[in-house]
Each structure stands twice: as structure tokens, then as C-alpha cells.
GROMACS .gro file of C-alpha atoms in nm:
model
  399
    1MET     CA    1  -1.966   2.195   3.029
    2MET     CA    2  -1.926   1.873   2.831
    3VAL     CA    3  -2.114   1.865   2.501
    4MET     CA    4  -2.256   1.522   2.421
    5LEU     CA    5  -2.201   1.402   2.066
    6HIS     CA    6  -2.543   1.242   2.019
    7ASN     CA    7  -2.912   1.296   2.087
    8GLY     CA    8  -3.216   1.072   2.096
    9LYS     CA    9  -3.269   0.723   2.237
   10LEU     CA   10  -2.961   0.502   2.202
   11PHE     CA   11  -2.976   0.124   2.179
   12TRP     CA   12  -2.635  -0.020   2.264
   13PRO     CA   13  -2.606   0.111   2.623
   14GLU     CA   14  -2.932  -0.068   2.703
   15THR     CA   15  -2.770  -0.403   2.622
   16TYR     CA   16  -2.507  -0.401   2.898
   17GLN     CA   17  -2.475  -0.271   3.253
   18ALA     CA   18  -2.133  -0.107   3.253
   19THR     CA   19  -1.923  -0.087   3.567
   20ARG     CA   20  -1.833   0.266   3.675
   21CYS     CA   21  -1.464   0.354   3.688
   22GLN     CA   22  -1.295   0.580   3.941
   23THR     CA   23  -1.217   0.949   3.896
   24LEU     CA   24  -0.855   1.059   3.921
   25HIS     CA   25  -0.794   1.248   4.246
   26ASP     CA   26  -0.413   1.270   4.246
   27SER     CA   27  -0.140   1.336   3.993
   28LEU     CA   28   0.048   1.031   3.868
   29ASP     CA   29   0.323   0.897   3.645
   30CYS     CA   30   0.295   0.624   3.381
   31GLU     CA   31   0.459   0.499   3.065
   32VAL     CA   32   0.163   0.549   2.830
   33ILE     CA   33  -0.145   0.765   2.875
   34VAL     CA   34  -0.440   0.723   2.640
   35ILE     CA   35  -0.693   1.006   2.621
   36GLY     CA   36  -1.042   0.893   2.522
   37GLY     CA   37  -1.252   0.596   2.631
   38GLY     CA   38  -1.424   0.514   2.304
   39MET     CA   39  -1.330   0.255   2.044
   40SER     CA   40  -0.997   0.411   1.943
   41GLY     CA   41  -0.895   0.470   2.303
   42ALA     CA   42  -0.999   0.125   2.424
   43LEU     CA   43  -0.806  -0.052   2.149
   44SER     CA   44  -0.502   0.171   2.203
   45ALA     CA   45  -0.503   0.117   2.580
   46TYR     CA   46  -0.541  -0.258   2.536
   47THR     CA   47  -0.262  -0.271   2.279
   48PHE     CA   48  -0.007  -0.087   2.492
   49ALA     CA   49  -0.104  -0.258   2.816
   50GLU     CA   50  -0.082  -0.600   2.651
   51ALA     CA   51   0.266  -0.508   2.524
   52GLY     CA   52   0.379  -0.453   2.883
   53TYR     CA   53   0.355  -0.075   2.921
   54ARG     CA   54   0.221   0.080   3.241
   55THR     CA   55  -0.084   0.229   3.077
   56VAL     CA   56  -0.350   0.472   3.198
   57LEU     CA   57  -0.669   0.557   3.010
   58ILE     CA   58  -0.874   0.867   3.091
   59ASP     CA   59  -1.208   0.989   2.960
   60ARG     CA   60  -1.378   1.321   3.021
   61GLY     CA   61  -1.710   1.143   3.078
   62ARG     CA   62  -1.797   0.775   3.093
   63ILE     CA   63  -1.644   0.492   2.896
   64ALA     CA   64  -1.803   0.440   2.551
   65ALA     CA   65  -2.068   0.701   2.626
   66GLU     CA   66  -2.023   0.933   2.329
   67SER     CA   67  -1.995   0.844   1.960
   68SER     CA   68  -1.906   0.484   2.042
   69ALA     CA   69  -2.250   0.445   2.197
   70ALA     CA   70  -2.391   0.535   1.855
   71ASN     CA   71  -2.141   0.322   1.659
   72THR     CA   72  -2.303   0.120   1.379
   73GLY     CA   73  -2.121  -0.199   1.470
   74LEU     CA   74  -2.057  -0.288   1.104
   75LEU     CA   75  -1.709  -0.427   1.047
   76GLN     CA   76  -1.592  -0.432   0.686
   77TYR     CA   77  -1.259  -0.441   0.511
   78MET     CA   78  -1.398  -0.215   0.238
   79SER     CA   79  -1.396   0.155   0.317
   80ASP     CA   80  -1.628   0.434   0.212
   81LYS     CA   81  -1.358   0.512  -0.042
   82SER     CA   82  -1.333   0.215  -0.276
   83LEU     CA   83  -1.007   0.040  -0.351
   84HIS     CA   84  -1.004   0.145  -0.716
   85GLU     CA   85  -1.060   0.508  -0.611
   86CYS     CA   86  -0.772   0.478  -0.364
   87ILE     CA   87  -0.552   0.341  -0.643
   88ASP     CA   88  -0.637   0.642  -0.859
   89ASP     CA   89  -0.559   0.887  -0.577
   90PHE     CA   90  -0.269   0.727  -0.385
   91GLY     CA   91  -0.115   0.476  -0.623
   92GLU     CA   92  -0.150   0.101  -0.627
   93GLN     CA   93   0.088   0.008  -0.346
   94SER     CA   94  -0.039   0.265  -0.095
   95ALA     CA   95  -0.398   0.177  -0.177
   96TYR     CA   96  -0.328  -0.193  -0.127
   97TYR     CA   97  -0.147  -0.117   0.200
   98PHE     CA   98  -0.454   0.069   0.330
   99TYR     CA   99  -0.692  -0.209   0.235
  100ARG     CA  100  -0.462  -0.482   0.364
  101GLN     CA  101  -0.434  -0.302   0.697
  102SER     CA  102  -0.814  -0.284   0.711
  103TYR     CA  103  -0.849  -0.654   0.631
  104GLU     CA  104  -0.597  -0.748   0.899
  105GLY     CA  105  -0.751  -0.501   1.145
  106LEU     CA  106  -1.085  -0.676   1.111
  107ALA     CA  107  -0.920  -1.015   1.162
  108ARG     CA  108  -0.756  -0.880   1.476
  109ILE     CA  109  -1.093  -0.777   1.618
  110GLU     CA  110  -1.219  -1.130   1.560
  111ALA     CA  111  -0.916  -1.269   1.742
  112LEU     CA  112  -0.967  -1.030   2.034
  113CYS     CA  113  -1.333  -1.130   2.061
  114ARG     CA  114  -1.231  -1.494   2.096
  115GLU     CA  115  -1.012  -1.400   2.393
  116LEU     CA  116  -1.289  -1.217   2.579
  117PRO     CA  117  -1.476  -1.413   2.847
  118ASP     CA  118  -1.825  -1.318   2.730
  119ASP     CA  119  -2.011  -1.286   2.402
  120VAL     CA  120  -1.981  -0.943   2.240
  121GLN     CA  121  -2.214  -1.042   1.955
  122PHE     CA  122  -1.938  -1.069   1.697
  123ILE     CA  123  -2.083  -1.261   1.402
  124LYS     CA  124  -1.924  -1.309   1.059
  125ARG     CA  125  -2.148  -1.169   0.785
  126GLU     CA  126  -2.153  -1.112   0.413
  127SER     CA  127  -2.170  -0.747   0.306
  128VAL     CA  128  -2.380  -0.655   0.004
  129LEU     CA  129  -2.292  -0.329  -0.170
  130TYR     CA  130  -2.581  -0.279  -0.411
  131ALA     CA  131  -2.616  -0.034  -0.698
  132SER     CA  132  -2.847   0.253  -0.605
  133ARG     CA  133  -2.877   0.336  -0.975
  134LYS     CA  134  -2.828   0.120  -1.284
  135ARG     CA  135  -2.531   0.326  -1.398
  136ASP     CA  136  -2.349   0.235  -1.075
  137ALA     CA  137  -2.305  -0.119  -1.208
  138GLN     CA  138  -1.980  -0.007  -1.373
  139PHE     CA  139  -1.852   0.125  -1.039
  140LEU     CA  140  -1.912  -0.219  -0.887
  141LYS     CA  141  -1.731  -0.391  -1.174
  142ASP     CA  142  -1.431  -0.161  -1.136
  143GLU     CA  143  -1.418  -0.230  -0.764
  144TYR     CA  144  -1.455  -0.604  -0.812
  145ARG     CA  145  -1.157  -0.610  -1.048
  146ALA     CA  146  -0.944  -0.411  -0.803
  147LEU     CA  147  -1.034  -0.633  -0.507
  148ARG     CA  148  -0.982  -0.956  -0.700
  149LYS     CA  149  -0.641  -0.840  -0.825
  150PHE     CA  150  -0.522  -0.838  -0.463
  151ALA     CA  151  -0.715  -1.154  -0.368
  152PHE     CA  152  -0.968  -0.989  -0.138
  153PRO     CA  153  -1.270  -1.221  -0.100
  154CYS     CA  154  -1.563  -1.090  -0.304
  155GLN     CA  155  -1.818  -1.176  -0.573
  156LEU     CA  156  -1.999  -0.974  -0.837
  157LEU     CA  157  -2.372  -1.042  -0.878
  158LYS     CA  158  -2.623  -0.960  -1.149
  159PRO     CA  159  -2.963  -0.822  -1.040
  160SER     CA  160  -3.132  -1.160  -1.081
  161GLU     CA  161  -2.867  -1.326  -0.864
  162THR     CA  162  -2.895  -1.060  -0.594
  163LYS     CA  163  -3.273  -1.097  -0.599
  164SER     CA  164  -3.252  -1.473  -0.560
  165ARG     CA  165  -2.991  -1.464  -0.285
  166TYR     CA  166  -3.081  -1.153  -0.082
  167HIS     CA  167  -3.428  -1.040  -0.203
  168ILE     CA  168  -3.295  -0.711  -0.344
  169GLU     CA  169  -3.298  -0.672  -0.722
  170ALA     CA  170  -2.986  -0.476  -0.817
  171ASP     CA  171  -2.632  -0.521  -0.935
  172ALA     CA  172  -2.423  -0.594  -0.628
  173LEU     CA  173  -2.074  -0.659  -0.497
  174VAL     CA  174  -2.060  -0.909  -0.210
  175THR     CA  175  -1.760  -0.903   0.024
  176TYR     CA  176  -1.683  -1.186   0.261
  177GLU     CA  177  -1.508  -1.202   0.600
  178ASP     CA  178  -1.698  -0.897   0.727
  179ALA     CA  179  -1.883  -0.897   1.059
  180GLU     CA  180  -2.129  -0.733   1.294
  181ILE     CA  181  -2.055  -0.656   1.659
  182ASN     CA  182  -2.203  -0.490   1.966
  183PRO     CA  183  -1.948  -0.207   1.996
  184TYR     CA  184  -2.057  -0.101   2.344
  185ILE     CA  185  -2.011  -0.444   2.502
  186PHE     CA  186  -1.688  -0.496   2.309
  187ILE     CA  187  -1.530  -0.180   2.452
  188GLN     CA  188  -1.642  -0.260   2.806
  189ARG     CA  189  -1.522  -0.621   2.794
  190LEU     CA  190  -1.194  -0.530   2.624
  191LEU     CA  191  -1.108  -0.280   2.896
  192GLU     CA  192  -1.216  -0.519   3.171
  193LYS     CA  193  -0.975  -0.779   3.033
  194ALA     CA  194  -0.693  -0.524   3.005
  195ILE     CA  195  -0.752  -0.417   3.366
  196ALA     CA  196  -0.754  -0.777   3.492
  197ASP     CA  197  -0.475  -0.924   3.280
  198PHE     CA  198  -0.243  -0.633   3.194
  199SER     CA  199  -0.287  -0.391   3.488
  200LEU     CA  200  -0.449  -0.115   3.282
  201THR     CA  201  -0.584   0.172   3.495
  202VAL     CA  202  -0.897   0.356   3.380
  203TYR     CA  203  -1.030   0.690   3.507
  204GLU     CA  204  -1.366   0.837   3.411
  205GLU     CA  205  -1.473   1.202   3.445
  206THR     CA  206  -1.109   1.302   3.409
  207GLU     CA  207  -1.059   1.562   3.137
  208LEU     CA  208  -0.743   1.659   2.953
  209LYS     CA  209  -0.703   2.037   2.933
  210ASN     CA  210  -0.368   2.060   2.754
  211TRP     CA  211  -0.052   1.863   2.691
  212GLU     CA  212   0.309   1.937   2.607
  213SER     CA  213   0.622   1.748   2.514
  214LYS     CA  214   0.909   1.846   2.740
  215LYS     CA  215   1.252   1.694   2.805
  216GLY     CA  216   1.166   1.365   2.639
  217ARG     CA  217   0.840   1.314   2.825
  218VAL     CA  218   0.476   1.426   2.797
  219ILE     CA  219   0.298   1.639   3.056
  220CYS     CA  220  -0.082   1.616   3.054
  221ARG     CA  221  -0.264   1.879   3.255
  222LEU     CA  222  -0.610   1.774   3.366
  223SER     CA  223  -0.922   1.931   3.508
  224GLY     CA  224  -0.888   2.016   3.876
  225GLY     CA  225  -0.519   2.100   3.849
  226LYS     CA  226  -0.391   1.740   3.838
  227THR     CA  227  -0.117   1.624   3.601
  228ILE     CA  228  -0.009   1.298   3.445
  229HIS     CA  229   0.353   1.257   3.335
  230ALA     CA  230   0.409   0.989   3.072
  231ASP     CA  231   0.671   0.860   2.833
  232HIS     CA  232   0.415   0.857   2.552
  233ALA     CA  233   0.063   0.994   2.505
  234VAL     CA  234  -0.208   0.885   2.262
  235TYR     CA  235  -0.497   1.121   2.195
  236ALA     CA  236  -0.803   0.922   2.085
  237GLY     CA  237  -1.074   1.178   2.146
  238GLY     CA  238  -1.299   1.074   1.861
  239TYR     CA  239  -1.514   1.344   1.704
  240ALA     CA  240  -1.480   1.610   1.972
  241ASP     CA  241  -1.419   1.949   1.810
  242ASN     CA  242  -1.150   2.107   2.026
  243HIS     CA  243  -0.812   2.279   2.022
  244PHE     CA  244  -0.622   1.950   2.015
  245VAL     CA  245  -0.735   1.870   1.660
  246LYS     CA  246  -0.771   2.218   1.506
  247PHE     CA  247  -0.445   2.181   1.312
  248ILE     CA  248  -0.577   1.879   1.117
  249LYS     CA  249  -0.688   2.021   0.785
  250LYS     CA  250  -0.854   1.729   0.610
  251ARG     CA  251  -1.111   1.640   0.876
  252LYS     CA  252  -1.484   1.692   0.826
  253LEU     CA  253  -1.755   1.661   1.088
  254VAL     CA  254  -2.092   1.516   0.990
  255ARG     CA  255  -2.400   1.396   1.168
  256SER     CA  256  -2.569   1.068   1.094
  257TYR     CA  257  -2.894   0.900   1.195
  258ALA     CA  258  -2.996   0.549   1.291
  259LEU     CA  259  -3.296   0.362   1.419
  260VAL     CA  260  -3.344   0.020   1.574
  261SER     CA  261  -3.652  -0.198   1.540
  262HIS     CA  262  -3.829  -0.409   1.796
  263PRO     CA  263  -3.761  -0.783   1.742
  264VAL     CA  264  -3.923  -0.926   1.429
  265ASP     CA  265  -4.026  -1.281   1.340
  266HIS     CA  266  -3.827  -1.312   1.019
  267LEU     CA  267  -3.542  -1.134   0.843
  268TRP     CA  268  -3.379  -1.130   0.500
  269PRO     CA  269  -3.160  -1.425   0.389
  270LYS     CA  270  -2.829  -1.485   0.569
  271ARG     CA  271  -2.881  -1.172   0.779
  272ALA     CA  272  -2.632  -1.006   0.547
  273MET     CA  273  -2.525  -0.645   0.592
  274PHE     CA  274  -2.634  -0.401   0.321
  275TRP     CA  275  -2.503  -0.068   0.200
  276GLU     CA  276  -2.539   0.116  -0.128
  277THR     CA  277  -2.337   0.302  -0.388
  278ALA     CA  278  -2.518   0.634  -0.332
  279ARG     CA  279  -2.352   0.897  -0.112
  280PRO     CA  280  -2.456   0.946   0.157
  281TYR     CA  281  -2.549   0.580   0.174
  282LEU     CA  282  -2.811   0.376   0.355
  283TYR     CA  283  -2.694   0.079   0.561
  284ILE     CA  284  -2.887  -0.211   0.713
  285ARG     CA  285  -2.777  -0.477   0.958
  286HIS     CA  286  -2.916  -0.735   1.199
  287ALA     CA  287  -2.883  -0.691   1.576
  288GLN     CA  288  -2.951  -0.913   1.874
  289SER     CA  289  -3.289  -1.084   1.916
  290ASN     CA  290  -3.382  -1.035   1.550
  291ARG     CA  291  -3.371  -0.657   1.561
  292ILE     CA  292  -3.288  -0.442   1.261
  293ILE     CA  293  -3.061  -0.138   1.249
  294VAL     CA  294  -3.101   0.110   0.965
  295GLY     CA  295  -2.885   0.419   0.932
  296GLY     CA  296  -2.760   0.692   0.705
  297LEU     CA  297  -2.885   1.030   0.579
  298ASP     CA  298  -2.553   1.192   0.674
  299GLU     CA  299  -2.535   1.572   0.678
  300GLN     CA  300  -2.220   1.785   0.674
  301THR     CA  301  -2.256   1.978   0.997
  302LYS     CA  302  -2.102   1.947   1.342
  303ARG     CA  303  -2.427   2.045   1.515
  304ILE     CA  304  -2.597   1.772   1.715
  305PRO     CA  305  -2.949   1.716   1.575
  306SER     CA  306  -3.260   1.813   1.768
  307LYS     CA  307  -3.515   1.551   1.870
  308ARG     CA  308  -3.754   1.697   1.614
  309LYS     CA  309  -3.493   1.651   1.341
  310ILE     CA  310  -3.422   1.297   1.459
  311LYS     CA  311  -3.790   1.209   1.442
  312LYS     CA  312  -3.811   1.333   1.085
  313LYS     CA  313  -3.499   1.147   0.975
  314THR     CA  314  -3.594   0.821   1.143
  315ARG     CA  315  -3.925   0.825   0.957
  316GLN     CA  316  -3.729   0.861   0.633
  317LEU     CA  317  -3.505   0.568   0.727
  318GLN     CA  318  -3.806   0.358   0.818
  319GLN     CA  319  -3.960   0.432   0.478
  320ALA     CA  320  -3.635   0.351   0.297
  321PHE     CA  321  -3.623   0.012   0.466
  322ALA     CA  322  -3.987  -0.056   0.377
  323GLU     CA  323  -3.913   0.012   0.011
  324LEU     CA  324  -3.638  -0.251   0.012
  325PHE     CA  325  -3.813  -0.509   0.231
  326PRO     CA  326  -4.189  -0.442   0.221
  327ASP     CA  327  -4.270  -0.779   0.380
  328ILE     CA  328  -4.065  -0.719   0.696
  329PRO     CA  329  -4.242  -0.506   0.962
  330PHE     CA  330  -4.038  -0.231   1.129
  331ASP     CA  331  -4.164  -0.091   1.459
  332ILE     CA  332  -3.916   0.160   1.601
  333GLU     CA  333  -3.760   0.083   1.940
  334ALA     CA  334  -3.484   0.346   1.937
  335GLY     CA  335  -3.377   0.633   1.713
  336TYR     CA  336  -3.089   0.876   1.742
  337GLY     CA  337  -2.855   1.115   1.567
  338ALA     CA  338  -2.485   1.154   1.636
  339ARG     CA  339  -2.175   1.338   1.524
  340PHE     CA  340  -1.916   1.147   1.328
  341GLY     CA  341  -1.604   1.240   1.140
  342GLU     CA  342  -1.490   1.197   0.782
  343THR     CA  343  -1.178   1.298   0.595
  344GLN     CA  344  -1.139   1.472   0.263
  345ASP     CA  345  -0.920   1.194   0.125
  346GLY     CA  346  -1.096   0.895   0.284
  347LEU     CA  347  -0.810   0.795   0.517
  348PRO     CA  348  -0.799   0.801   0.899
  349PHE     CA  349  -0.549   1.004   1.102
  350ILE     CA  350  -0.274   0.799   1.267
  351GLY     CA  351   0.064   0.930   1.375
  352GLU     CA  352   0.282   1.159   1.583
  353VAL     CA  353   0.172   1.518   1.637
  354PRO     CA  354   0.403   1.750   1.438
  355GLY     CA  355   0.645   1.930   1.668
  356MET     CA  356   0.544   1.725   1.974
  357ARG     CA  357   0.767   1.423   2.029
  358HIS     CA  358   0.604   1.123   2.195
  359CYS     CA  359   0.254   1.268   2.141
  360TYR     CA  360   0.037   1.065   1.905
  361MET     CA  361  -0.316   1.069   1.770
  362LEU     CA  362  -0.548   0.794   1.654
  363LEU     CA  363  -0.863   0.934   1.495
  364GLY     CA  364  -1.063   0.670   1.312
  365TYR     CA  365  -1.254   0.915   1.099
  366GLY     CA  366  -1.465   0.753   0.829
  367GLY     CA  367  -1.733   0.487   0.801
  368ASN     CA  368  -1.494   0.211   0.907
  369GLY     CA  369  -1.363   0.364   1.227
  370THR     CA  370  -1.355   0.048   1.439
  371VAL     CA  371  -1.135  -0.131   1.187
  372TYR     CA  372  -0.912   0.177   1.156
  373SER     CA  373  -0.876   0.184   1.533
  374SER     CA  374  -0.777  -0.182   1.533
  375PHE     CA  375  -0.487  -0.149   1.291
  376GLY     CA  376  -0.409   0.207   1.399
  377SER     CA  377  -0.344   0.108   1.760
  378LYS     CA  378  -0.096  -0.156   1.645
  379MET     CA  379   0.063   0.099   1.415
  380LEU     CA  380   0.117   0.341   1.705
  381LEU     CA  381   0.281   0.066   1.908
  382ASP     CA  382   0.515   0.005   1.614
  383MET     CA  383   0.599   0.377   1.599
  384VAL     CA  384   0.674   0.392   1.972
  385GLU     CA  385   0.898   0.085   1.946
  386GLY     CA  386   1.079   0.206   1.635
  387ARG     CA  387   0.925  -0.030   1.380
  388LEU     CA  388   0.861   0.223   1.105
  389ASN     CA  389   0.705   0.168   0.764
  390GLU     CA  390   0.713   0.448   0.510
  391ARG     CA  391   0.362   0.350   0.396
  392GLN     CA  392   0.233   0.474   0.732
  393GLN     CA  393   0.290   0.827   0.605
  394ILE     CA  394  -0.038   0.815   0.412
  395PHE     CA  395  -0.216   0.843   0.750
  396ARG     CA  396  -0.003   1.126   0.893
  397LEU     CA  397  -0.184   1.403   1.076
  398ASP     CA  398  -0.052   1.699   0.875
  399ARG     CA  399  -0.112   1.565   0.525
   0.00000   0.00000   0.00000
């Protein structure tokens, strides 16, 4: 029985009528198989198909129906782990490499959106990281210096400046070139384009049971006794807790909450995206038709929250928003809780599975998973084609 990774009333799937894909009925052979039809899988399948590989994508359920359906849709080049913290932990060059990859990954998403035939609600936004406590002002200053050293676009604001510009009175770090997106529509449209233009094949309700690397190829055994033979395999199963990912030591599963408002008459200035220095942090963004999305209250557990728990947490999120913006009404349209993944060191997992040649994983664990999936899928293509960079080792699976 498939365990869903969320509970409650989702918002994104209500914004688009997805086309059902076929179920695999026969064994087949391909050059690249991608396992997982969420954000990481969709970007991986698109990347390999666009590069000319005969690519097949499978998902155990429906496309974008699990954690991607609960994706925040915030796109930022900053990660939950700040650049200056990364410098302290990994060294300056590796930290810069990580942040540069994130910056370029976000730019790639923008470029992909321009190629899609329909609007996926990609809109450039400013991100405002505000100090939850006065003493966090120093953290923001340290991060500003690190970002500016490497020419990342940002600005440091005093409380009076933040109040004037965004109606929140706190020290803040503003980053530019960030964006919001409808992740559900983006995945659907991206795969539709890959199917039409690059001959990608997609199968839903087709579950991987096990895989092995044998004689220079990969054998994927599926539910119902079918097999797929491939030259390369990419596992992009998201936050599923299964035997494929048990060997990864630094992963952590958490659950997070979000709620969506009914449309409102007016919003805050510039419709900027907000997050805070506290951990776990609150985030706020605009969505279509003048809706508001508020999320956070992360808990370290892999259990999917009950509806009773979701109701309690959404009330807390609603109150947190009211404290920041008391003049903006917030009537709840949807509220949900979902499982997500984090890592102990703040980096995603991208690379070849130890001891299994031609078997790769892309797990965009962390609060910036869509951006990680964007640059990670290109990184896997480079690995397959022999374009190696020693800096990629910071993302290896067995670190």
C-alpha cells in the first residue's frame, strides 16, 4: 500500500487539470530511466531527454501528487544554511560553488519557464529575510558581507527602512533575482513539453521494487514482475522513506505545515516573499488571484500529521501572519501538512550510488529543493557524460 506524504486540503492540484499518463504493462529497454515524478524527477527526465537520451520516467502514483503537490513554490538562491555558515563548515570555495550552483539553477528555471507554452506563474520577487530577534541583526550583517563578497545581489536594511518598504519593522536582508512559481503546473507543463519535443515516455502507477547494476547496465524490477533495462538510472524519489535511501546517513525527515487564503483585496508592498532568521522559520508568499501562502512550524518526525494536528497548526500560522500584517484579512481556503527532507549539513544529495555503477540519486532535501533539482539534474548529466568537477563531491551520497 502506498503511503501518501501529505494530509489535509492541498491548493496547487486545484489550479490545473493534469492529464493522466499510462501504466507500464510490458518490460522495456531505454537509455535513461528516472524514478519519481516530482520536481527532481521531472527536471531530471527533461534534462536527459533534451540531451538526446531515450528517457523513461516512472512514478509509483501520479505525477506531482506527493510532496511536490505541497511544494512552497518559493525559489531563492539563498539556502536554509547561510553562505557564511557554509564558508565556516566547507571552506570558501566549496561554499561559493554551492551558492553559485543555486543561483544558476534558479536562472535555469526562469529560462525553462520562458520555453513553456503556458504560464506557470513564475514571477520574479524580492526575498526579505527579517530578524526574528534583535540579536539576529549581526547574523544578517555577516551574511550580507559574505554575499556581497561574491557579488550576489542583496541589500541590508535597518528596521526603519524595512518598515517603510515592506511594512515589517525589523532588521532585514533583501535578496534579488528570486521568484515564486506554481510548482504543480510547472512539473506538468515541463513533462508535456519533454514528451512532445524530446520523446520522453512517462508511466504512472508503476513502482520500482529494486534495482541492480549488472554488466555495465541497470536492471530495474517493477511491480507486477516487469523490468526496465537501462544504460543509466536516476532515483528521484523525494522524501519516501524506503530501502533505496537507508544508506544515506545525513538525511532527516521533517513535517511542515502551510495554509492558503481566499483572495484578498490588497497585499503588502511589492508582493515580496518573507522568511525569518528563527529556526524553524515562518515564510510568506503571494499566490495567484491575490491569495496568500503562509507556512512553517516544522517538526522533526517522519509521521504524516493528522487532520486535527493540521487544524491546530494552521490556526497558529494564521495568527503569526496576523501579528505581522494585522490590516490584511486571512480567511483560510486550504491547509495541509506534508513530509519533507532536510540534511544534517544543509546540502542536497546528488551523485552516483556507492558500489552501483550507472545508478544515480538526486534528492533535493532542504528548503530550496526545486533549485537543487534544477542544478542537480544538470550535474547528473555531466557525470553521465564524463564532465566531472571535484567540487561536486560536497553533494555525494555517502558523505
